[in-house]
Each structure stands twice: as structure tokens, then as C-alpha cells.
Coordinates of C-alpha atoms in Angstrom, one line a residue:
M1 CA -17.4 18.1 -29.0
K2 CA -14.8 20.0 -30.8
N3 CA -13.8 21.8 -27.2
M4 CA -13.3 18.4 -26.1
A5 CA -11.1 17.3 -28.6
L6 CA -9.2 20.8 -28.2
I7 CA -9.1 19.6 -24.0
K8 CA -7.9 16.5 -25.2
L9 CA -5.3 17.5 -27.3
F10 CA -4.3 20.3 -24.8
L11 CA -3.4 17.5 -22.5
L12 CA -2.5 14.7 -24.1
V13 CA 0.0 17.3 -25.6
A14 CA 0.7 18.8 -21.5
F15 CA 1.6 15.2 -21.0
C16 CA 4.1 15.1 -23.5
L17 CA 6.2 18.4 -22.4
E18 CA 5.6 18.6 -19.1
F19 CA 8.0 15.8 -17.7
S20 CA 10.6 14.2 -19.6
G21 CA 13.2 12.7 -17.1
S22 CA 13.4 10.2 -14.4
S23 CA 12.1 9.3 -10.5
S24 CA 12.6 7.7 -8.5
I25 CA 9.3 6.4 -6.6
L26 CA 8.5 4.4 -4.0
L27 CA 5.2 1.9 -4.5
A28 CA 3.4 0.9 -1.5
P29 CA 0.3 -1.8 -2.6
F30 CA -1.9 -3.0 0.0
D31 CA -0.4 -6.6 0.2
I32 CA -2.3 -8.6 2.8
G33 CA -2.8 -11.1 0.6
Y34 CA -3.7 -10.5 -3.1
N35 CA -6.7 -8.6 -4.0
S36 CA -7.2 -6.1 -6.7
R37 CA -5.8 -3.3 -4.9
I38 CA -2.6 -4.9 -4.7
R39 CA -3.0 -5.8 -8.5
N40 CA -4.2 -1.8 -9.4
T41 CA -1.0 -0.8 -7.8
L42 CA 1.2 -2.8 -9.4
R43 CA -0.1 -1.8 -12.4
I44 CA 0.6 1.5 -12.1
G45 CA 3.8 1.3 -11.0
R46 CA 3.8 -0.8 -14.0
M47 CA 3.1 2.5 -16.2
L48 CA 5.4 4.1 -14.3
L49 CA 8.1 1.9 -15.3
Q50 CA 7.1 2.2 -19.1
A51 CA 7.3 6.0 -18.5
G52 CA 11.2 5.3 -18.0
H53 CA 11.1 5.7 -13.8
E54 CA 12.4 4.1 -11.2
V55 CA 9.9 2.2 -9.1
T56 CA 11.0 0.8 -5.2
V57 CA 8.3 -1.3 -4.3
V58 CA 7.5 -2.0 -0.6
V59 CA 5.6 -5.2 0.8
S60 CA 6.1 -8.0 3.3
D61 CA 8.9 -10.5 2.5
R62 CA 5.4 -13.3 2.3
I63 CA 3.5 -11.6 -0.3
Q64 CA 5.5 -13.3 -3.4
N65 CA 5.5 -16.7 -1.9
E66 CA 1.1 -16.8 -2.4
P67 CA -0.2 -19.0 -5.1
L68 CA -2.9 -16.5 -6.5
F69 CA -0.1 -13.9 -6.3
K70 CA 2.1 -16.2 -8.2
H71 CA -0.5 -17.0 -10.7
A72 CA -1.4 -13.4 -11.7
E73 CA 1.7 -11.3 -11.4
G74 CA 4.4 -13.9 -12.1
S75 CA 7.0 -15.4 -9.3
N76 CA 9.4 -12.8 -8.9
L77 CA 8.1 -9.4 -8.6
D78 CA 11.6 -8.4 -8.8
I79 CA 12.2 -9.0 -12.6
A80 CA 10.2 -5.8 -12.9
F81 CA 11.0 -3.4 -10.2
R82 CA 13.5 -3.0 -7.5
V83 CA 11.5 -4.8 -4.4
L84 CA 12.1 -3.7 -0.3
T85 CA 10.7 -6.4 2.0
Y86 CA 9.8 -6.1 5.9
K87 CA 10.2 -9.3 7.4
T88 CA 7.4 -11.3 8.9
P89 CA 7.8 -14.0 11.8
A90 CA 6.8 -17.4 9.6
Y91 CA 2.5 -18.0 9.4
D92 CA -0.2 -20.4 8.8
P93 CA -2.2 -20.0 5.9
D94 CA -4.7 -21.7 7.3
T95 CA -4.9 -18.8 10.5
A96 CA -3.4 -16.0 9.2
Q97 CA -4.7 -12.4 8.7
S98 CA -4.5 -12.4 5.1
T99 CA -7.0 -12.8 2.1
V100 CA -5.0 -16.1 0.9
N101 CA -6.8 -17.8 4.8
Q102 CA -10.8 -18.1 3.8
E103 CA -12.1 -18.5 7.0
W104 CA -10.7 -15.1 8.2
I105 CA -12.5 -14.0 4.9
N106 CA -15.5 -15.4 6.0
S107 CA -15.3 -13.8 8.8
Q108 CA -15.8 -10.5 7.9
L109 CA -19.1 -11.8 5.7
Y110 CA -22.9 -10.3 6.6
S111 CA -20.9 -7.8 8.8
P112 CA -21.2 -3.7 9.9
Y113 CA -18.8 -1.7 7.8
T114 CA -17.6 -0.5 11.8
T115 CA -17.1 -4.4 13.1
L116 CA -15.4 -5.4 9.5
L117 CA -13.1 -2.2 10.4
Q118 CA -11.9 -3.8 13.7
I119 CA -11.3 -6.6 12.1
L120 CA -9.4 -5.5 9.0
S121 CA -7.3 -3.2 12.0
Q122 CA -5.8 -5.9 13.1
A123 CA -4.1 -6.7 10.1
F124 CA -3.1 -3.3 9.2
E125 CA -1.4 -3.1 13.0
Q126 CA 0.7 -5.4 12.4
N127 CA 2.3 -5.5 9.0
L128 CA 2.9 -1.4 10.5
K129 CA 4.6 -3.6 13.1
F130 CA 6.2 -5.4 11.5
A131 CA 7.7 -2.6 8.7
L132 CA 8.5 -0.5 11.5
E133 CA 10.6 -3.4 13.5
D134 CA 12.9 -4.0 10.3
K135 CA 15.7 -2.0 10.9
D136 CA 17.5 -3.1 7.3
L137 CA 14.4 -1.4 5.7
W138 CA 14.2 1.7 7.2
N139 CA 17.9 2.1 6.6
E140 CA 17.3 1.0 2.6
L141 CA 14.8 3.8 2.5
A142 CA 17.0 6.1 4.5
S143 CA 20.2 5.5 2.1
S144 CA 17.2 5.8 -1.0
K145 CA 16.5 9.4 -2.6
F146 CA 12.4 9.1 -3.9
D147 CA 11.2 12.1 -5.6
L148 CA 7.2 10.4 -5.0
I149 CA 5.9 7.8 -2.8
F150 CA 2.4 6.0 -4.4
A151 CA 0.5 4.6 -1.8
D152 CA -2.5 2.2 -1.1
E153 CA -4.7 3.9 1.2
A154 CA -5.0 1.6 3.5
V155 CA -1.3 1.1 4.3
F156 CA 0.5 3.2 7.2
F157 CA 3.8 2.9 6.8
P158 CA 4.3 5.3 4.0
R159 CA 2.5 7.6 6.3
L160 CA 5.5 7.8 8.0
V161 CA 8.8 7.6 5.6
S162 CA 7.1 10.1 3.4
A163 CA 6.3 12.5 7.1
Y164 CA 10.4 11.7 8.3
F165 CA 12.1 12.2 5.1
D166 CA 9.4 15.1 3.7
I167 CA 8.8 13.0 0.3
P168 CA 5.3 14.0 -1.3
M169 CA 2.8 11.1 -1.6
I170 CA 0.0 10.3 -3.5
V171 CA -2.8 8.0 -1.9
Y172 CA -4.9 5.9 -4.0
S173 CA -8.2 4.6 -3.0
N174 CA -9.3 1.6 -5.2
W175 CA -12.8 1.8 -3.6
G176 CA -13.2 4.9 -5.0
P177 CA -15.3 8.1 -2.6
M178 CA -16.3 5.5 -0.5
S179 CA -12.7 5.6 0.9
L180 CA -11.6 3.1 4.1
D181 CA -10.7 6.8 6.1
A182 CA -13.1 8.4 6.5
N183 CA -11.0 11.9 6.6
F184 CA -9.1 12.0 2.7
V185 CA -12.7 12.8 1.2
P186 CA -14.2 15.3 3.2
K187 CA -18.0 14.9 3.6
F188 CA -18.6 18.5 2.7
N189 CA -22.2 17.7 3.1
L190 CA -23.7 15.1 4.5
A191 CA -27.4 16.0 3.5
F192 CA -26.6 14.4 0.0
V193 CA -22.7 12.8 0.9
H194 CA -23.3 9.0 2.5
A195 CA -20.9 8.7 4.8
F196 CA -19.7 5.0 3.8
F197 CA -22.4 2.7 4.7
P198 CA -25.0 1.6 4.6
A199 CA -24.5 1.5 0.3
T200 CA -28.2 1.7 -0.4
Y201 CA -28.6 5.4 -0.2
T202 CA -28.9 7.2 -3.0
D203 CA -28.5 11.6 -3.0
E204 CA -31.7 12.2 -2.1
M205 CA -32.4 11.1 1.8
T206 CA -35.1 11.4 3.9
F207 CA -35.1 13.0 7.2
T208 CA -34.3 9.5 9.3
E209 CA -31.8 8.7 6.3
R210 CA -29.8 12.1 6.7
F211 CA -29.7 11.7 10.6
M212 CA -28.2 8.1 10.6
N213 CA -25.9 9.6 7.6
V214 CA -24.5 12.0 10.1
V215 CA -24.6 9.3 12.9
E216 CA -22.7 6.6 10.8
Y217 CA -20.2 9.6 9.7
W218 CA -19.4 10.6 13.6
R219 CA -19.2 6.7 14.7
I220 CA -16.9 6.6 12.1
K221 CA -14.6 9.2 12.7
W222 CA -15.0 7.7 16.2
I223 CA -13.7 4.1 15.6
W224 CA -10.3 5.4 12.9
Y225 CA -9.6 8.0 16.2
D226 CA -8.5 5.1 18.3
I227 CA -7.4 3.1 15.7
H228 CA -5.1 5.4 15.3
N229 CA -3.9 6.4 18.4
R230 CA -2.8 2.7 18.5
F231 CA -0.5 3.0 15.9
I232 CA 1.0 5.9 16.6
S233 CA 1.7 5.2 20.4
F234 CA 3.5 1.9 18.7
C235 CA 5.1 4.3 16.3
R236 CA 6.5 6.6 18.6
G237 CA 7.3 3.7 20.9
H238 CA 10.3 2.7 17.7
D239 CA 11.5 6.7 18.3
Y240 CA 10.4 8.0 15.0
G241 CA 9.1 11.2 16.8
D242 CA 6.2 13.7 15.7
A243 CA 6.6 12.2 12.1
C244 CA 4.3 9.4 13.6
D245 CA 1.5 11.9 13.8
N246 CA 1.1 11.6 10.2
I247 CA -0.4 8.5 10.1
R248 CA -3.2 10.1 11.2
D249 CA -2.8 13.2 9.7
A250 CA -1.5 12.0 5.9
Y251 CA -5.3 13.7 4.5
K252 CA -3.8 17.2 5.8
T253 CA 0.1 16.7 4.0
I254 CA -0.8 14.2 1.0
S255 CA -0.6 16.2 -2.6
L256 CA -3.2 14.0 -4.5
F257 CA -6.0 11.6 -3.4
M258 CA -6.8 9.4 -6.3
M259 CA -9.6 7.3 -6.3
N260 CA -12.2 5.2 -8.8
R261 CA -14.3 7.5 -9.4
N262 CA -17.0 8.3 -12.5
D263 CA -20.3 10.1 -12.9
A264 CA -21.5 6.9 -14.8
I265 CA -21.9 5.0 -11.9
H266 CA -21.2 7.1 -9.0
Y267 CA -23.7 10.7 -7.4
P268 CA -22.2 14.2 -7.8
A269 CA -20.7 15.8 -5.2
P270 CA -17.9 18.3 -4.7
Y271 CA -14.5 17.4 -4.0
M272 CA -11.5 19.7 -3.7
P273 CA -8.6 20.5 -6.4
H274 CA -6.2 17.6 -4.7
I275 CA -8.8 14.7 -5.2
I276 CA -8.5 13.2 -8.5
S277 CA -10.7 10.5 -10.5
V278 CA -8.9 7.8 -12.0
E279 CA -11.9 6.0 -13.7
G280 CA -10.8 2.6 -14.0
F281 CA -8.0 3.1 -15.5
F282 CA -6.9 -0.4 -14.8
V283 CA -9.6 -1.6 -18.2
K284 CA -7.8 -2.8 -20.5
S285 CA -7.3 -0.7 -23.6
E286 CA -7.6 -3.3 -26.0
T287 CA -8.8 -7.2 -25.2
Q288 CA -7.2 -10.2 -27.0
P289 CA -8.3 -12.8 -28.8
L290 CA -9.9 -16.1 -27.2
E291 CA -7.8 -18.8 -26.4
K292 CA -8.6 -22.1 -28.5
E293 CA -10.6 -23.4 -25.2
F294 CA -12.6 -20.5 -24.7
S295 CA -14.1 -19.7 -28.0
N296 CA -14.9 -22.9 -28.6
I297 CA -17.2 -23.1 -25.3
I298 CA -18.6 -19.9 -26.9
K299 CA -19.1 -21.6 -30.4
K300 CA -20.9 -24.6 -29.0
A301 CA -22.8 -22.5 -26.6
G302 CA -24.8 -21.2 -30.3
E303 CA -27.4 -18.7 -30.1
H304 CA -28.2 -18.4 -26.4
G305 CA -24.8 -17.5 -25.5
V306 CA -23.2 -17.8 -22.5
I307 CA -23.1 -16.2 -18.7
V308 CA -19.9 -14.8 -17.1
V309 CA -20.0 -15.5 -13.4
S310 CA -16.5 -14.0 -10.5
F311 CA -16.2 -13.1 -7.2
G312 CA -13.0 -11.8 -7.7
S313 CA -9.6 -12.7 -6.1
M314 CA -11.1 -13.1 -1.7
L315 CA -14.0 -15.4 -3.0
R316 CA -12.9 -17.6 -5.0
R317 CA -13.8 -20.6 -2.3
L318 CA -17.3 -21.1 -0.7
D319 CA -19.5 -22.9 1.8
P320 CA -21.1 -25.8 0.5
K321 CA -24.8 -24.3 1.3
T322 CA -23.8 -21.5 -0.9
S323 CA -22.1 -22.4 -3.3
E324 CA -24.9 -25.3 -4.0
K325 CA -27.5 -22.2 -4.2
F326 CA -25.6 -21.0 -7.3
A327 CA -24.8 -24.4 -8.7
G328 CA -29.0 -24.8 -8.7
A329 CA -30.0 -21.5 -10.4
F330 CA -27.0 -21.3 -13.0
A331 CA -28.4 -25.1 -14.2
A332 CA -31.6 -23.5 -14.5
M333 CA -30.1 -20.7 -17.2
P334 CA -30.1 -22.0 -20.9
Q335 CA -26.9 -20.3 -21.5
T336 CA -23.7 -22.3 -20.5
V337 CA -21.8 -20.2 -17.7
I338 CA -18.5 -19.7 -16.9
W339 CA -17.9 -19.9 -13.4
S340 CA -14.0 -18.5 -12.4
Y341 CA -13.9 -20.5 -9.4
E342 CA -11.7 -23.0 -7.3
G343 CA -13.3 -24.3 -4.2
P344 CA -14.7 -28.4 -4.3
L345 CA -17.3 -28.3 -6.9
P346 CA -20.3 -27.8 -5.7
K347 CA -23.8 -30.7 -6.0
G348 CA -26.4 -29.6 -8.3
L349 CA -23.7 -28.6 -10.6
G350 CA -25.4 -28.4 -14.3
N351 CA -24.1 -30.0 -17.3
N352 CA -24.1 -26.3 -18.9
T353 CA -21.5 -25.0 -16.2
I354 CA -18.0 -25.1 -16.8
V355 CA -15.9 -24.1 -13.7
K356 CA -12.4 -22.8 -13.9
K357 CA -9.8 -22.2 -11.9
W358 CA -8.8 -19.0 -13.9
I359 CA -10.8 -17.7 -17.1
P360 CA -10.0 -14.5 -19.4
Q361 CA -12.7 -12.2 -17.7
E362 CA -12.4 -8.8 -19.7
D363 CA -11.8 -11.0 -22.8
L364 CA -15.1 -12.7 -22.1
L365 CA -17.2 -9.8 -21.1
A366 CA -15.8 -7.6 -24.3
H367 CA -17.1 -11.1 -26.6
P368 CA -20.8 -10.4 -28.0
S369 CA -22.2 -13.4 -26.8
T370 CA -21.7 -12.7 -23.2
K371 CA -25.1 -11.9 -21.9
L372 CA -24.3 -11.2 -18.3
L373 CA -22.0 -10.5 -15.7
V374 CA -22.5 -12.1 -12.6
T375 CA -20.7 -10.6 -9.9
Q376 CA -19.9 -9.5 -5.8
C377 CA -19.3 -5.6 -7.6
G378 CA -16.1 -5.4 -6.4
S379 CA -14.7 -2.1 -7.8
S380 CA -12.4 -3.6 -10.6
V381 CA -15.6 -5.6 -11.7
S382 CA -17.5 -2.6 -11.7
F383 CA -15.6 -0.4 -14.3
Q384 CA -15.7 -3.6 -16.1
A385 CA -19.6 -3.9 -16.5
L386 CA -19.6 0.2 -17.0
H387 CA -16.6 -0.3 -19.8
Y388 CA -18.0 -3.6 -22.1
A389 CA -21.5 -2.2 -21.5
M390 CA -22.1 -5.7 -19.4
P391 CA -25.9 -5.8 -18.1
T392 CA -25.2 -7.2 -14.1
V393 CA -26.8 -9.6 -11.8
G394 CA -24.9 -8.5 -8.5
V395 CA -24.5 -10.6 -5.2
P396 CA -22.6 -8.6 -2.3
F397 CA -20.6 -10.5 0.1
F398 CA -18.8 -7.5 2.4
W399 CA -17.1 -3.8 2.0
D400 CA -17.8 -1.3 -0.5
Q401 CA -19.5 -4.3 -2.3
S402 CA -23.3 -3.3 -1.5
F403 CA -22.4 0.1 -2.3
N404 CA -21.5 -0.9 -6.0
C405 CA -24.0 -3.2 -6.8
H406 CA -26.7 -1.2 -5.5
K407 CA -25.2 2.1 -7.6
L408 CA -25.1 0.0 -10.7
T409 CA -28.5 -1.4 -10.0
H410 CA -30.6 1.8 -9.0
K411 CA -28.4 4.9 -10.6
V412 CA -27.0 3.3 -13.9
K413 CA -29.6 0.3 -14.0
S414 CA -28.3 -2.0 -15.7
G415 CA -28.5 -4.5 -13.8
K416 CA -30.6 -6.6 -10.4
T417 CA -28.9 -7.0 -6.7
V418 CA -30.1 -10.1 -4.9
L419 CA -28.9 -10.7 -1.3
L420 CA -26.5 -13.2 -0.1
T421 CA -28.7 -13.6 3.3
E422 CA -32.3 -13.8 1.3
M423 CA -30.9 -15.5 -2.0
T424 CA -31.9 -19.0 -3.1
S425 CA -31.5 -20.7 -6.4
E426 CA -34.8 -20.0 -8.0
K427 CA -34.3 -16.1 -6.3
L428 CA -31.4 -16.1 -8.4
S429 CA -32.4 -17.8 -11.6
N430 CA -34.9 -15.5 -12.4
A431 CA -33.1 -12.4 -11.7
M432 CA -30.6 -13.7 -14.1
K433 CA -33.5 -14.6 -16.7
E434 CA -34.9 -10.8 -16.1
V435 CA -32.4 -9.0 -17.0
I436 CA -31.2 -11.1 -19.7
G437 CA -34.7 -10.9 -21.2
D438 CA -35.4 -7.6 -20.7
K439 CA -33.7 -5.1 -23.3
R440 CA -34.3 -2.0 -21.0
Y441 CA -31.1 -3.4 -19.1
K442 CA -29.0 -4.0 -22.1
D443 CA -29.7 -0.3 -23.5
N444 CA -29.1 1.0 -19.8
A445 CA -25.8 -0.4 -19.8
N446 CA -24.9 0.7 -23.5
K447 CA -25.5 4.3 -21.9
A448 CA -23.6 4.1 -19.2
A449 CA -21.1 2.8 -21.5
D450 CA -20.8 5.8 -23.8
I451 CA -20.7 8.2 -20.3
F452 CA -18.2 6.1 -18.8
H453 CA -15.9 7.2 -22.6
S454 CA -16.5 10.0 -23.2
Q455 CA -13.5 11.5 -21.0
P456 CA -11.4 14.3 -22.3
I457 CA -8.1 12.0 -21.7
D458 CA -7.9 8.2 -21.6
P459 CA -7.0 7.4 -17.5
K460 CA -4.5 5.9 -18.1
K461 CA -2.7 8.8 -19.3
K462 CA -4.5 10.7 -16.6
V463 CA -2.8 9.0 -13.9
M464 CA 0.6 9.8 -15.5
Y465 CA 0.0 13.4 -16.2
W466 CA -0.6 14.0 -12.5
I467 CA 2.2 11.5 -11.0
E468 CA 4.7 13.6 -13.0
Y469 CA 3.1 16.9 -12.5
V470 CA 3.8 16.1 -8.3
I471 CA 7.6 14.9 -9.3
K472 CA 7.8 18.2 -11.1
H473 CA 7.0 20.8 -8.4
K474 CA 8.2 18.2 -5.1
G475 CA 4.4 18.2 -4.1
A476 CA 1.1 19.4 -5.1
H477 CA 0.1 21.1 -1.8
H478 CA -1.2 24.0 -3.8
L479 CA -4.0 21.9 -4.5
R480 CA -5.1 21.4 -1.1
S481 CA -7.2 23.5 1.6
D482 CA -5.2 24.1 4.7
A483 CA -8.7 25.8 5.9
E484 CA -10.3 23.4 4.7
N485 CA -8.0 21.1 7.7
N486 CA -7.4 23.4 10.1
L487 CA -10.9 25.3 10.6
N488 CA -12.6 23.8 13.8
M489 CA -15.9 22.0 13.9
F490 CA -17.8 25.7 14.8
Q491 CA -16.0 27.4 11.6
Y492 CA -16.1 24.5 9.6
Y493 CA -19.9 24.2 9.8
L494 CA -20.6 27.9 10.2
L495 CA -21.9 27.1 13.8
D496 CA -20.3 30.0 15.0
I497 CA -22.0 32.5 12.5
I498 CA -25.3 30.8 13.1
A499 CA -24.9 31.5 16.8
L500 CA -24.1 35.5 16.3
V501 CA -27.2 35.6 13.8
V502 CA -29.6 33.6 16.1
C503 CA -27.6 36.0 19.2
S504 CA -28.7 39.0 17.4
L505 CA -32.3 37.7 16.3
V506 CA -32.9 37.4 20.1
M507 CA -31.0 40.4 21.0
F508 CA -33.0 42.2 18.2
G509 CA -36.5 40.6 19.4
G510 CA -35.8 41.6 22.8
V511 CA -35.2 44.8 22.3
V512 CA -38.8 45.2 19.8
A513 CA -40.5 43.4 22.2
I514 CA -39.3 45.7 25.7
V515 CA -40.1 48.7 23.0
V516 CA -43.4 47.4 22.0
K517 CA -44.5 46.3 25.7
Y518 CA -43.7 49.5 27.0
L519 CA -45.3 51.5 24.2
I520 CA -48.4 49.1 24.8
Q521 CA -48.5 50.1 28.5
Y522 CA -47.7 54.0 27.1
I523 CA -51.2 53.7 25.0
L524 CA -53.1 52.1 27.9
R525 CA -51.6 54.4 30.3
R526 CA -53.2 57.7 28.3
L527 CA -56.6 56.1 27.1
N528 CA -57.1 55.4 30.7
N529 CA -56.0 59.0 31.9
K530 CA -58.8 60.2 29.0
T531 CA -61.6 57.7 30.8
K532 CA -60.9 59.0 33.8
K533 CA -61.1 62.5 32.3
D534 CA -64.1 61.8 31.1

């Protein structure tokens, strides 16, 4: 503990002394609709503003008009930030490739990662084209003198800007070690580090799982190779030259890769020094007292307490069949259920279930009367569950949610997972009753929370330290291994060394075999000659 206190003191002092000037930073969030990715990137932007930096946000001209964005972030983004927008054509929210389009979200449910990647790559390509075609935006960027670019890993335009204007870049992964692009977090050993999906693999895989893990990894890389080729071809068509190659090669040129990762929930894996874990920096440092409406709900719930249900910003509407299953399960519980939901009220909704378009989620999770969190296991809510030592019942829908649910269920052991494809009201209610009734789930949640909180420096200060570190040193290429990126496959996996050893052994074995053969023949001839003489 004493050593940890000294480390913390050192880092805090370094944080205070490392950087004292104001810098100009370009912030590029993932703005295909409003979700936790854009929310967490903007939180970093506000932290930078508080530290005295100038922050410019680059987004499409449609994001500020989306209802959920207005509700969560306010109607005017440019009150806090300087905002640069790229023009997009008029669109219909009911057909757009955006999280405002529930049908588009529903098309991704139950799909494997490779299928999801093909669906989402169309939205990536569309936004990249819009940004490249807006020359006014490019002129604004050219006239601005940015010291740093901070970008979500799923935004491709900043990669071009970084290379073209030679600006250091930090890339952020909201998903943690399961980065969208296979190259940003190198899989040094696929024997115990999974490629992405299936999410149910642990760090102890069978032979079959290891084989499928390798197949999946190379399949993902091949799909990305094709996607990057399309993006680079379009970019070169707009005369941006060799800088377009950074759309694919950004993992070789970035200064840092920041990811939401913590040892309490994720399996250990080898990472290069430029890969920084920022451990749920977005979780509130201090919660607020509940509003009277919610404090009255908890008071009325009595000793049974409450269950908080939240499926994130993208799943606030569900098809009637699914929502009715949830409603039936919640109605069977003795607890009061507070459900963050804005779709049509489903049939079978119990008197114990309170449906709200917005809930003070973290304030509710911090309250001692909250017994359980029912969640889709998005990245942000998974860290909230860790932080508040909250037992969970996970119902994953898509993307990284199965991965997160599996880790909470099997590594943290603080809850259960109910697959949506197998879910019935009875199965879900039974899982909820088990997690609430068995104190081992809460005990495991407490243990994981203790590990999560045992950090030498506050995650928010850690984020700021490393961002300002990159600004001060005008990049952090000294933390990244060029050899890792330049070695070919034979060198990287030591196949050339293995080939040399195998060839040497074969040659040595051949020589020994020849010598032994002639030696045996010689001995046999001598014996034959001796026999003839006798």
C-alpha cells in the first residue's frame, strides 16, 4: 500500500507539472447517431476544456438535430466547443444508416461480427465521403494549427488529416481490447488472446477454439483489407495522395491507443507501451442525490428494493414480441422495476414496473436499495456495474455486448447471461431471482469493485496525463514498436528461425543416418568376411 501511495503521489505531481500551456486539439467522435462512443469522447473533450485547452469538435451537420443528442448533450454543442461540421445531404431518419433509425439497428441483431462489419462499413464509407467532399471543412482544418488529434477508432477522416498535416493522433476505443479494427490491438498470441468473436472464449481455449480463433482473426483482417482498399481508393480520387494510406496504416503512426480496459473484467494479455488502459474514466466520481420522484419510488418499494433496467441509447425501442417478454419477466418480480425505455408500452406490463424515457442511471446504481441491473452489457454500463458493485443479468443484443456479458458472468461471476434468442419471460425472471437471492453474486461484485478501484491514479487524471504527454513531446512514437509493424509474417512468428532449425535438424539427421548406414554396412561386411574365413 505504501508503494502504491508513492506511485500515486508521483503520478499526480507529474500530472500537475508535466504540462502548463494551452494547446489546440481536434476532437473527432463517432457520430453515426448518438451512443456511448460519442458521449465518452465528448466527455474527454470537456475534461480538456477544464484543463485550459482549446477543443474543436468535427462532426456531421446532422448530429446536433437528433433528439437523443439534444436531450443528453444539450441543443447547442458549440456553446462549449468550437464546432466544425461537414455537410451531409438531407436524409430520412427512418431510412438513414444511423442509430436514429431503429430498423437499421434491428437489422444488426443476432448477426455475427463479420456481417455486422459489412453493414457498418457502409455507414463508415458514407461519412468519410461526406467529409472528403466538403472543401470548406478542409480549408478550415488547413488554416487551424492543431497540436493533437483525438479520434474514435471508428472515424476514418482524422487519419487522413493526421497524415496530411503531420499532426500527432491519439485513437480511442470505447470497446476496450476488442478494437473494431483488428490491427490497433495486436494479437500477439492467438493461443490465449481472442480475435474478437465468439465472445464466449476465455484465455484457456481448447484446440478447436484456438483453431477457430486463428481462422476468425485472419478472416477479420481480410474483410478490413477490402474495406480499407475502398476507402483509400475514394480518398486518392480526391487528390489527397499518399496521406490516404494512413486510413489503413494509422495503427503504425498513432502516438497512443487508449482503450476501456481493466484487470477486474478483462483477461490478461501482452500490450505495447503505447496502448493505454483508461479504465472507465467516464464513471461519475460523485453521484447526486436522487430527484424527489425517484426517491419516492425507492421509498415506496420498501425492503424488496428496486431493479434498474437499461439497454443503452441504441435499444430504447424493441419489437413488441421482445418487449412483452421483458414486461412479463419484470411483472413476476417482487421488486419495483425502473425501466429506461421509450417505445410503445408492451402488453403484460406489471404494476411494479415504471417506464421512463430517461432515468438517473448512475445515481440509481449507487443507491443501496438497488438490488440488480438488467442490461445489454454495453461498454459504459459494464464499467458502471463494476464501479458500483452491482450484480447483473445480461441480455446481449449485438457487437461487444456478448463479450462484456460473458466476462461479467464468467470472469467476475457477478451475474448471469440470458441469450435473447433463447429468452422467455420465465427464464429471465428465474435468472433475476437467482442473482438477487444468492449472495455470492453480490460478494463477487464487491471483490471486482475493490480491484477496479485499486488504481494508482484516477482514470480521469490518467487520460489527461497521457494526452498532455503526447502534446508536450509532439507525439509519442518512441512508445510504439516499429519492428512489430515492419516484420513480415515469417519474421514476426519466427517461422524463418523455425524453418532454419527444422532444416538443420533434417540435414543433421540425414548425415547421421548416412553415417550410421555405412557404419552398419561396414560392420556387416567385416562380420561376413570373418564368417567366410572361419
